[in-house]
Amino acid sequence: MTRVLLVFYILLGMIGCSKEKLLEEYPVIDIVNNAGKYQRLYFSDYFSSLELIPLETRDDCLVDFRFFHNIVVKDDFIFLQGQGRLYAFDKSGKFHAQIGEKGQGGGR
């Protein structure tokens, strides 16, 4: 189940992470404005393949996906952004770096 959610968030991030360029290249499924309007969707109508990438799970790179609002796949990396932090994983799922940390002072 966790892997299915991971793939869902990655796919959702890929669809929504960029502006007009991605809108031209990928179909957009408007979930918010179509809530309650049930329609059967087939994965194969939108995607040709699926790749599961289990992310490394160590204490310094545990990610709670409820708080990450942006997932970007760029070149050979997967970036997770949220709560003032950016986590970088390679495409094999190995953790590389955490960028940013919530500061103690005002405006940080």
PDB file of C-alpha atoms in Angstrom:
ATOM      1  CA  MET A   1       0.000   0.000   0.000  1.00  0.00           C
ATOM      2  CA  THR A   2       2.844   2.386   0.850  1.00  0.00           C
ATOM      3  CA  ARG A   3       4.435   1.805  -2.528  1.00  0.00           C
ATOM      4  CA  VAL A   4       1.162   2.493  -4.325  1.00  0.00           C
ATOM      5  CA  LEU A   5       0.853   5.799  -2.476  1.00  0.00           C
ATOM      6  CA  LEU A   6       4.462   6.642  -3.290  1.00  0.00           C
ATOM      7  CA  VAL A   7       3.865   6.062  -6.995  1.00  0.00           C
ATOM      8  CA  PHE A   8       0.645   8.068  -6.834  1.00  0.00           C
ATOM      9  CA  TYR A   9       2.439  11.034  -5.231  1.00  0.00           C
ATOM     10  CA  ILE A  10       5.312  10.815  -7.697  1.00  0.00           C
ATOM     11  CA  LEU A  11       2.932  10.706 -10.644  1.00  0.00           C
ATOM     12  CA  LEU A  12       0.882  13.520  -9.178  1.00  0.00           C
ATOM     13  CA  GLY A  13       4.064  15.547  -8.685  1.00  0.00           C
ATOM     14  CA  MET A  14       5.182  14.887 -12.235  1.00  0.00           C
ATOM     15  CA  ILE A  15       1.850  16.094 -13.567  1.00  0.00           C
ATOM     16  CA  GLY A  16       1.641  19.168 -11.352  1.00  0.00           C
ATOM     17  CA  CYS A  17       5.235  20.199 -10.776  1.00  0.00           C
ATOM     18  CA  SER A  18       5.724  22.421 -13.769  1.00  0.00           C
ATOM     19  CA  LYS A  19       3.607  25.007 -15.478  1.00  0.00           C
ATOM     20  CA  GLU A  20       2.441  25.104 -19.089  1.00  0.00           C
ATOM     21  CA  LYS A  21       5.077  22.772 -20.529  1.00  0.00           C
ATOM     22  CA  LEU A  22       3.816  19.804 -18.534  1.00  0.00           C
ATOM     23  CA  LEU A  23       0.224  20.760 -19.243  1.00  0.00           C
ATOM     24  CA  GLU A  24       0.981  20.378 -22.929  1.00  0.00           C
ATOM     25  CA  GLU A  25       2.863  17.087 -22.552  1.00  0.00           C
ATOM     26  CA  TYR A  26       0.768  15.204 -19.977  1.00  0.00           C
ATOM     27  CA  PRO A  27      -2.955  14.837 -19.380  1.00  0.00           C
ATOM     28  CA  VAL A  28      -4.247  16.597 -16.277  1.00  0.00           C
ATOM     29  CA  ILE A  29      -6.889  15.004 -14.078  1.00  0.00           C
ATOM     30  CA  ASP A  30      -8.726  17.710 -12.128  1.00  0.00           C
ATOM     31  CA  ILE A  31      -9.573  15.838  -8.931  1.00  0.00           C
ATOM     32  CA  VAL A  32     -10.842  18.828  -6.928  1.00  0.00           C
ATOM     33  CA  ASN A  33     -13.432  20.055  -9.432  1.00  0.00           C
ATOM     34  CA  ASN A  34     -14.594  16.536 -10.289  1.00  0.00           C
ATOM     35  CA  ALA A  35     -15.122  15.230  -6.764  1.00  0.00           C
ATOM     36  CA  GLY A  36     -18.319  13.212  -6.654  1.00  0.00           C
ATOM     37  CA  LYS A  37     -18.409  12.733 -10.425  1.00  0.00           C
ATOM     38  CA  TYR A  38     -17.403   9.097 -10.748  1.00  0.00           C
ATOM     39  CA  GLN A  39     -15.852   7.901 -13.960  1.00  0.00           C
ATOM     40  CA  ARG A  40     -13.790   4.787 -14.547  1.00  0.00           C
ATOM     41  CA  LEU A  41     -10.232   5.646 -15.548  1.00  0.00           C
ATOM     42  CA  TYR A  42      -7.740   3.178 -16.925  1.00  0.00           C
ATOM     43  CA  PHE A  43      -4.073   3.561 -16.148  1.00  0.00           C
ATOM     44  CA  SER A  44      -3.174   2.468 -19.682  1.00  0.00           C
ATOM     45  CA  ASP A  45      -5.133   5.398 -21.146  1.00  0.00           C
ATOM     46  CA  TYR A  46      -2.719   7.837 -19.510  1.00  0.00           C
ATOM     47  CA  PHE A  47       0.557   5.999 -18.982  1.00  0.00           C
ATOM     48  CA  SER A  48       2.524   3.385 -20.862  1.00  0.00           C
ATOM     49  CA  SER A  49       4.472   2.035 -17.874  1.00  0.00           C
ATOM     50  CA  LEU A  50       4.818   2.151 -14.123  1.00  0.00           C
ATOM     51  CA  GLU A  51       8.043   2.105 -12.139  1.00  0.00           C
ATOM     52  CA  LEU A  52       8.066   1.709  -8.367  1.00  0.00           C
ATOM     53  CA  ILE A  53      11.014   3.320  -6.621  1.00  0.00           C
ATOM     54  CA  PRO A  54      11.227   2.525  -2.911  1.00  0.00           C
ATOM     55  CA  LEU A  55      12.982   5.428  -1.207  1.00  0.00           C
ATOM     56  CA  GLU A  56      15.723   4.796   1.321  1.00  0.00           C
ATOM     57  CA  THR A  57      14.460   4.842   4.901  1.00  0.00           C
ATOM     58  CA  ARG A  58      17.008   6.019   7.440  1.00  0.00           C
ATOM     59  CA  ASP A  59      16.412   8.300  10.413  1.00  0.00           C
ATOM     60  CA  ASP A  60      17.882  11.302   8.569  1.00  0.00           C
ATOM     61  CA  CYS A  61      15.705  10.881   5.471  1.00  0.00           C
ATOM     62  CA  LEU A  62      12.323   9.628   6.684  1.00  0.00           C
ATOM     63  CA  VAL A  63       9.611  11.463   4.780  1.00  0.00           C
ATOM     64  CA  ASP A  64       5.984  11.975   5.805  1.00  0.00           C
ATOM     65  CA  PHE A  65       4.194  12.394   2.484  1.00  0.00           C
ATOM     66  CA  ARG A  66       1.224  14.137   4.109  1.00  0.00           C
ATOM     67  CA  PHE A  67       3.354  17.281   4.430  1.00  0.00           C
ATOM     68  CA  PHE A  68       5.176  17.279   1.098  1.00  0.00           C
ATOM     69  CA  HIS A  69       3.336  19.244  -1.532  1.00  0.00           C
ATOM     70  CA  ASN A  70       5.725  19.001  -4.458  1.00  0.00           C
ATOM     71  CA  ILE A  71       7.494  16.007  -5.962  1.00  0.00           C
ATOM     72  CA  VAL A  72       9.720  16.602  -8.984  1.00  0.00           C
ATOM     73  CA  VAL A  73      11.574  14.065 -11.078  1.00  0.00           C
ATOM     74  CA  LYS A  74      14.414  15.824 -12.866  1.00  0.00           C
ATOM     75  CA  ASP A  75      17.295  14.204 -14.723  1.00  0.00           C
ATOM     76  CA  ASP A  76      18.565  11.455 -12.411  1.00  0.00           C
ATOM     77  CA  PHE A  77      16.989  12.728  -9.188  1.00  0.00           C
ATOM     78  CA  ILE A  78      13.695  12.730  -7.310  1.00  0.00           C
ATOM     79  CA  PHE A  79      13.118  15.875  -5.233  1.00  0.00           C
ATOM     80  CA  LEU A  80      10.542  16.050  -2.428  1.00  0.00           C
ATOM     81  CA  GLN A  81       9.643  19.548  -1.220  1.00  0.00           C
ATOM     82  CA  GLY A  82       7.632  20.543   1.828  1.00  0.00           C
ATOM     83  CA  GLN A  83       7.810  22.079   5.282  1.00  0.00           C
ATOM     84  CA  GLY A  84      10.752  24.264   4.273  1.00  0.00           C
ATOM     85  CA  ARG A  85      12.892  21.298   3.266  1.00  0.00           C
ATOM     86  CA  LEU A  86      13.981  19.661   0.066  1.00  0.00           C
ATOM     87  CA  TYR A  87      15.055  16.013  -0.006  1.00  0.00           C
ATOM     88  CA  ALA A  88      17.060  14.609  -2.928  1.00  0.00           C
ATOM     89  CA  PHE A  89      17.021  10.929  -3.883  1.00  0.00           C
ATOM     90  CA  ASP A  90      18.542   9.309  -6.947  1.00  0.00           C
ATOM     91  CA  LYS A  91      16.384   7.228  -9.281  1.00  0.00           C
ATOM     92  CA  SER A  92      17.345   4.048  -7.461  1.00  0.00           C
ATOM     93  CA  GLY A  93      15.835   5.550  -4.268  1.00  0.00           C
ATOM     94  CA  LYS A  94      19.145   6.219  -2.476  1.00  0.00           C
ATOM     95  CA  PHE A  95      19.076   9.324  -0.282  1.00  0.00           C
ATOM     96  CA  HIS A  96      21.608  12.012  -1.261  1.00  0.00           C
ATOM     97  CA  ALA A  97      20.866  15.225   0.633  1.00  0.00           C
ATOM     98  CA  GLN A  98      18.484  17.336   2.659  1.00  0.00           C
ATOM     99  CA  ILE A  99      18.497  20.984   1.711  1.00  0.00           C
ATOM    100  CA  GLY A 100      17.081  23.603   4.054  1.00  0.00           C
ATOM    101  CA  GLU A 101      16.064  23.580   7.658  1.00  0.00           C
ATOM    102  CA  LYS A 102      13.540  25.577   9.610  1.00  0.00           C
ATOM    103  CA  GLY A 103      15.303  28.437  11.377  1.00  0.00           C
ATOM    104  CA  GLN A 104      14.784  29.744  14.903  1.00  0.00           C
ATOM    105  CA  GLY A 105      14.465  33.449  14.141  1.00  0.00           C
ATOM    106  CA  GLY A 106      11.646  35.472  12.627  1.00  0.00           C
ATOM    107  CA  GLY A 107      11.199  35.190   8.875  1.00  0.00           C
ATOM    108  CA  ARG A 108      13.361  32.078   8.601  1.00  0.00           C
TER     109      ARG A 108
END
